[in-house]
XYZ file of C-alpha atoms in Angstrom:
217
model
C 33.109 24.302 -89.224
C 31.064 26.892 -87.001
C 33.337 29.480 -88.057
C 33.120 28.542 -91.325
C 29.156 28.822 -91.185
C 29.302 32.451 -89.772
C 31.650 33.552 -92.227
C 28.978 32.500 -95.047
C 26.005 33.571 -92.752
C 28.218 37.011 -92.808
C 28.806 37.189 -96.413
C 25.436 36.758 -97.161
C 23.817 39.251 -94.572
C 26.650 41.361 -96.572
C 25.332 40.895 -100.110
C 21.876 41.740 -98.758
C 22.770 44.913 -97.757
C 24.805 45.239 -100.831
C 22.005 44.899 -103.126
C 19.300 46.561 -101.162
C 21.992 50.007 -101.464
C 21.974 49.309 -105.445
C 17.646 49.357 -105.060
C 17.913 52.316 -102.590
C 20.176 53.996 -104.878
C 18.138 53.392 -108.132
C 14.218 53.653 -106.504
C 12.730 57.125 -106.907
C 11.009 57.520 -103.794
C 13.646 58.614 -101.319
C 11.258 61.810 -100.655
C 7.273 61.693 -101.618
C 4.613 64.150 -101.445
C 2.804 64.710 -97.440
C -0.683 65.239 -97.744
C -1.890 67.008 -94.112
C -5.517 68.428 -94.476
C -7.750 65.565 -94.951
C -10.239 67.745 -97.125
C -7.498 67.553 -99.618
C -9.186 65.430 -102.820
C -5.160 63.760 -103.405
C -5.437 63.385 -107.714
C -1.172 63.312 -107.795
C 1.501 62.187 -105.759
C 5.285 62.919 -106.172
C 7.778 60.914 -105.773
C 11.796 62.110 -106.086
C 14.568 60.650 -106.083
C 18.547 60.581 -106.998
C 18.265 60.355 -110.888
C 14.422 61.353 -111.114
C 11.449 62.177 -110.300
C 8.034 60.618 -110.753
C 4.398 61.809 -110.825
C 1.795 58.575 -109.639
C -1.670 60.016 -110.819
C -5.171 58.974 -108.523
C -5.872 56.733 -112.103
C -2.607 54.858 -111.348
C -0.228 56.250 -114.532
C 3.084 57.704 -113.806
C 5.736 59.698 -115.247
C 9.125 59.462 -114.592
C 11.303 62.392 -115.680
C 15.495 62.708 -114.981
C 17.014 65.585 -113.801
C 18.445 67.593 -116.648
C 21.581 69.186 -115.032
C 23.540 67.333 -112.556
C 25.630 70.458 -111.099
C 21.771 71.925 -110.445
C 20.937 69.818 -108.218
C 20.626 70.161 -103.955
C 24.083 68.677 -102.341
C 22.189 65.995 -100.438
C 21.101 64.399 -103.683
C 24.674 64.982 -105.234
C 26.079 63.475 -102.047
C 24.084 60.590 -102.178
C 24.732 60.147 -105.720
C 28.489 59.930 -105.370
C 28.014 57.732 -102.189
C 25.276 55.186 -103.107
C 27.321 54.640 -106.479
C 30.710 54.437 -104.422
C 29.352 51.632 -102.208
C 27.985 49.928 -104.674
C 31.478 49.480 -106.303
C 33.613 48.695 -103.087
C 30.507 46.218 -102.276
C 31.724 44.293 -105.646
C 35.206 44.859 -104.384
C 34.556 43.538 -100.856
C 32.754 40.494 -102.375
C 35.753 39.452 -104.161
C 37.866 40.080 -101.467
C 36.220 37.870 -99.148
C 35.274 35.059 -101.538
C 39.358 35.102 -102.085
C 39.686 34.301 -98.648
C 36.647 32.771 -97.189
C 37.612 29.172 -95.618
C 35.319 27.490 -98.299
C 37.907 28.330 -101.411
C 41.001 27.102 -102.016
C 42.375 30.629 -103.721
C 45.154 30.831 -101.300
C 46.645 28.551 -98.528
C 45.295 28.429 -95.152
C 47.056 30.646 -92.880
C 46.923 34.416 -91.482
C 47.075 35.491 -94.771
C 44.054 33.880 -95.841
C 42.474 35.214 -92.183
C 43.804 39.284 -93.247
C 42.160 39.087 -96.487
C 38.780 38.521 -95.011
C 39.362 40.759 -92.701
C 40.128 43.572 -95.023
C 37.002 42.171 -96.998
C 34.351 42.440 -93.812
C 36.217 46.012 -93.372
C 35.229 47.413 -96.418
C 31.591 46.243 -95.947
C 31.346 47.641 -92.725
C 32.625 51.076 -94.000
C 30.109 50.830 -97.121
C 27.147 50.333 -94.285
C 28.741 54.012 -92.849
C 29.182 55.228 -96.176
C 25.185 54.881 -97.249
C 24.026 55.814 -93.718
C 25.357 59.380 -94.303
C 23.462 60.156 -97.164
C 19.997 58.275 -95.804
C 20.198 60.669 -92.448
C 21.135 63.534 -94.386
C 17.871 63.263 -96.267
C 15.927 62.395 -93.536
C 16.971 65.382 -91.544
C 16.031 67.524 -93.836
C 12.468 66.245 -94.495
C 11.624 65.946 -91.145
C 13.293 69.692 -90.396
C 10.896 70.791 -93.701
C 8.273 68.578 -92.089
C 7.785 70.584 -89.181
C 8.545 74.082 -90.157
C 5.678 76.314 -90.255
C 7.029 78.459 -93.100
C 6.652 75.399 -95.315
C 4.147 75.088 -97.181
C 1.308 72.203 -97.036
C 1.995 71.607 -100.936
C 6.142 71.534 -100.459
C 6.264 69.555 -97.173
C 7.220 66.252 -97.597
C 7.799 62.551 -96.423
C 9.994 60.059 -96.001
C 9.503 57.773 -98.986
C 11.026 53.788 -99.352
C 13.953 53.765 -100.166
C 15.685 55.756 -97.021
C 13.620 52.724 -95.328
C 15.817 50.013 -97.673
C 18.880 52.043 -97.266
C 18.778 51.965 -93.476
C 18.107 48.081 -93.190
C 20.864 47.665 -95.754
C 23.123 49.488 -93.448
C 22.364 47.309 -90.742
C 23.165 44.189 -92.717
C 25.927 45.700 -93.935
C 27.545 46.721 -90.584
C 26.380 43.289 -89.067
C 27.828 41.244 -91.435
C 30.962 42.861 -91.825
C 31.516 42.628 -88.283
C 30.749 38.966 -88.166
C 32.764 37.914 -90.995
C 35.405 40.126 -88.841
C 35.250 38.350 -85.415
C 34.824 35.187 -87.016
C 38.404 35.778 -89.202
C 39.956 36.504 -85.571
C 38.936 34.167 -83.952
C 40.619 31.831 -86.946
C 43.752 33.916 -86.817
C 44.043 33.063 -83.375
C 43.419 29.592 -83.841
C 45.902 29.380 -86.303
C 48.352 31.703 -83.961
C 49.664 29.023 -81.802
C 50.266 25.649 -83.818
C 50.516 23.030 -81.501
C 53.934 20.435 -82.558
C 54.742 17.260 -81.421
C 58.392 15.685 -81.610
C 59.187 12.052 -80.149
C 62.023 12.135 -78.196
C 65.090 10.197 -80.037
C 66.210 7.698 -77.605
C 69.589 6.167 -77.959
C 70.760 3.104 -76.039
C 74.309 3.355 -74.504
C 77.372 0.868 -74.753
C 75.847 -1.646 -72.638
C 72.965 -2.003 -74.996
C 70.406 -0.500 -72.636
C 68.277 2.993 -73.355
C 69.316 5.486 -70.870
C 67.052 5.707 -67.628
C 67.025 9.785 -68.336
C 64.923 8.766 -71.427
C 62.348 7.939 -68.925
C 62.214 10.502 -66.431
């Protein structure tokens, strides 16, 4: 029954993550406008992300507009396009997977079957969690790099907005519960490794009538 518990524990820590990628992926702010000299009267701020970007005005009205050409864009944002969207359809996949074989269905019979399946599931959440983190550095690198270069300008430079923030804890639940619905699934497969069987010993009696003192020994 503890097992059992940290398999569902696991596959919920994995839907988590699995639906904070889908908000990371779809949230505009992955990059947003730095404002360093404090004399700077801020009437705009600009928010951009994979499929748009957004202007927030001082008066609290934005506009949202989407990129017009896909192959125009930078490769971080294609990248993170193709991967945000990818995870987001293995984490379906991995879902299913695991629910197949999670110890509270019946879909198939208990056995190392049933303990490989959600294994294979909690592996394909794990390498989701890798999958988003390579996008979410990416674009952190290169703010940060943009950040600090002095042939930036003030007006260019920008900051790390939300949704790398959403994307890294979703990696983290990702990797985390993956890897406990994993261990847990091993731990089961070992259980279930070495069946422990029981025969009684047949006992005969001989000619005389009486059981054979060997039976006792």
């Amino acid at each position: 029954m503890a097992s059992a518990a940290l398999e569902i524990l696991g596959l919920g820590l994995c839907v988590l993550g699995w639906v904070g990628v889908i908000l990371s992926c779809g949230l505009p702010m992955w990059q947003v406008s730095a404002f360093i000299d404090s004399h700077i009267v801020v009437a705009q701020t600009t928010w951009e992300g994979l499929w748009m970007n957004c202007v927030v005005q001082s008066t609290g009205q934005m506009q949202c507009k989407v990129y017009d050409s896909i192959l125009a864009l930078s490769p971080e944002v294609q990248a993170g396009r193709a991967l945000t969207v990818l995870v987001a359809l293995l984490g379906l996949v991995a879902l299913m997977v695991t629910v197949v074989g999670a110890q509270c269905t019946t879909c198939v019979r208990a056995g190392k079957v049933k303990s490989w399946i959600v294994i294979a599931g909690g592996t394909i959440y794990i390498v989701c969690g890798i999958l988003v983190l390579i996008p979410v550095c990416w674009f952190a690198n290169i703010i940060i790099s943009g950040f600090y270069d002095p042939n930036v300008p003030s007006s260019k430079k920008r900051e790390m907005g939300a949704a790398l923030y959403i994307g890294w804890a979703a990696t983290a639940l990702l990797i985390f519960g993956g890897s406990l619905i994993c261990c847990c699934s091993c731990s089961r497969g070992e259980e279930n490794a070495f069946p422990v069987k029981y025969s009684a010993s047949s006992r005969r009696p001989t000619s005389n009538g009486e059981y054979d003192k060997k039976n006792y020994v």
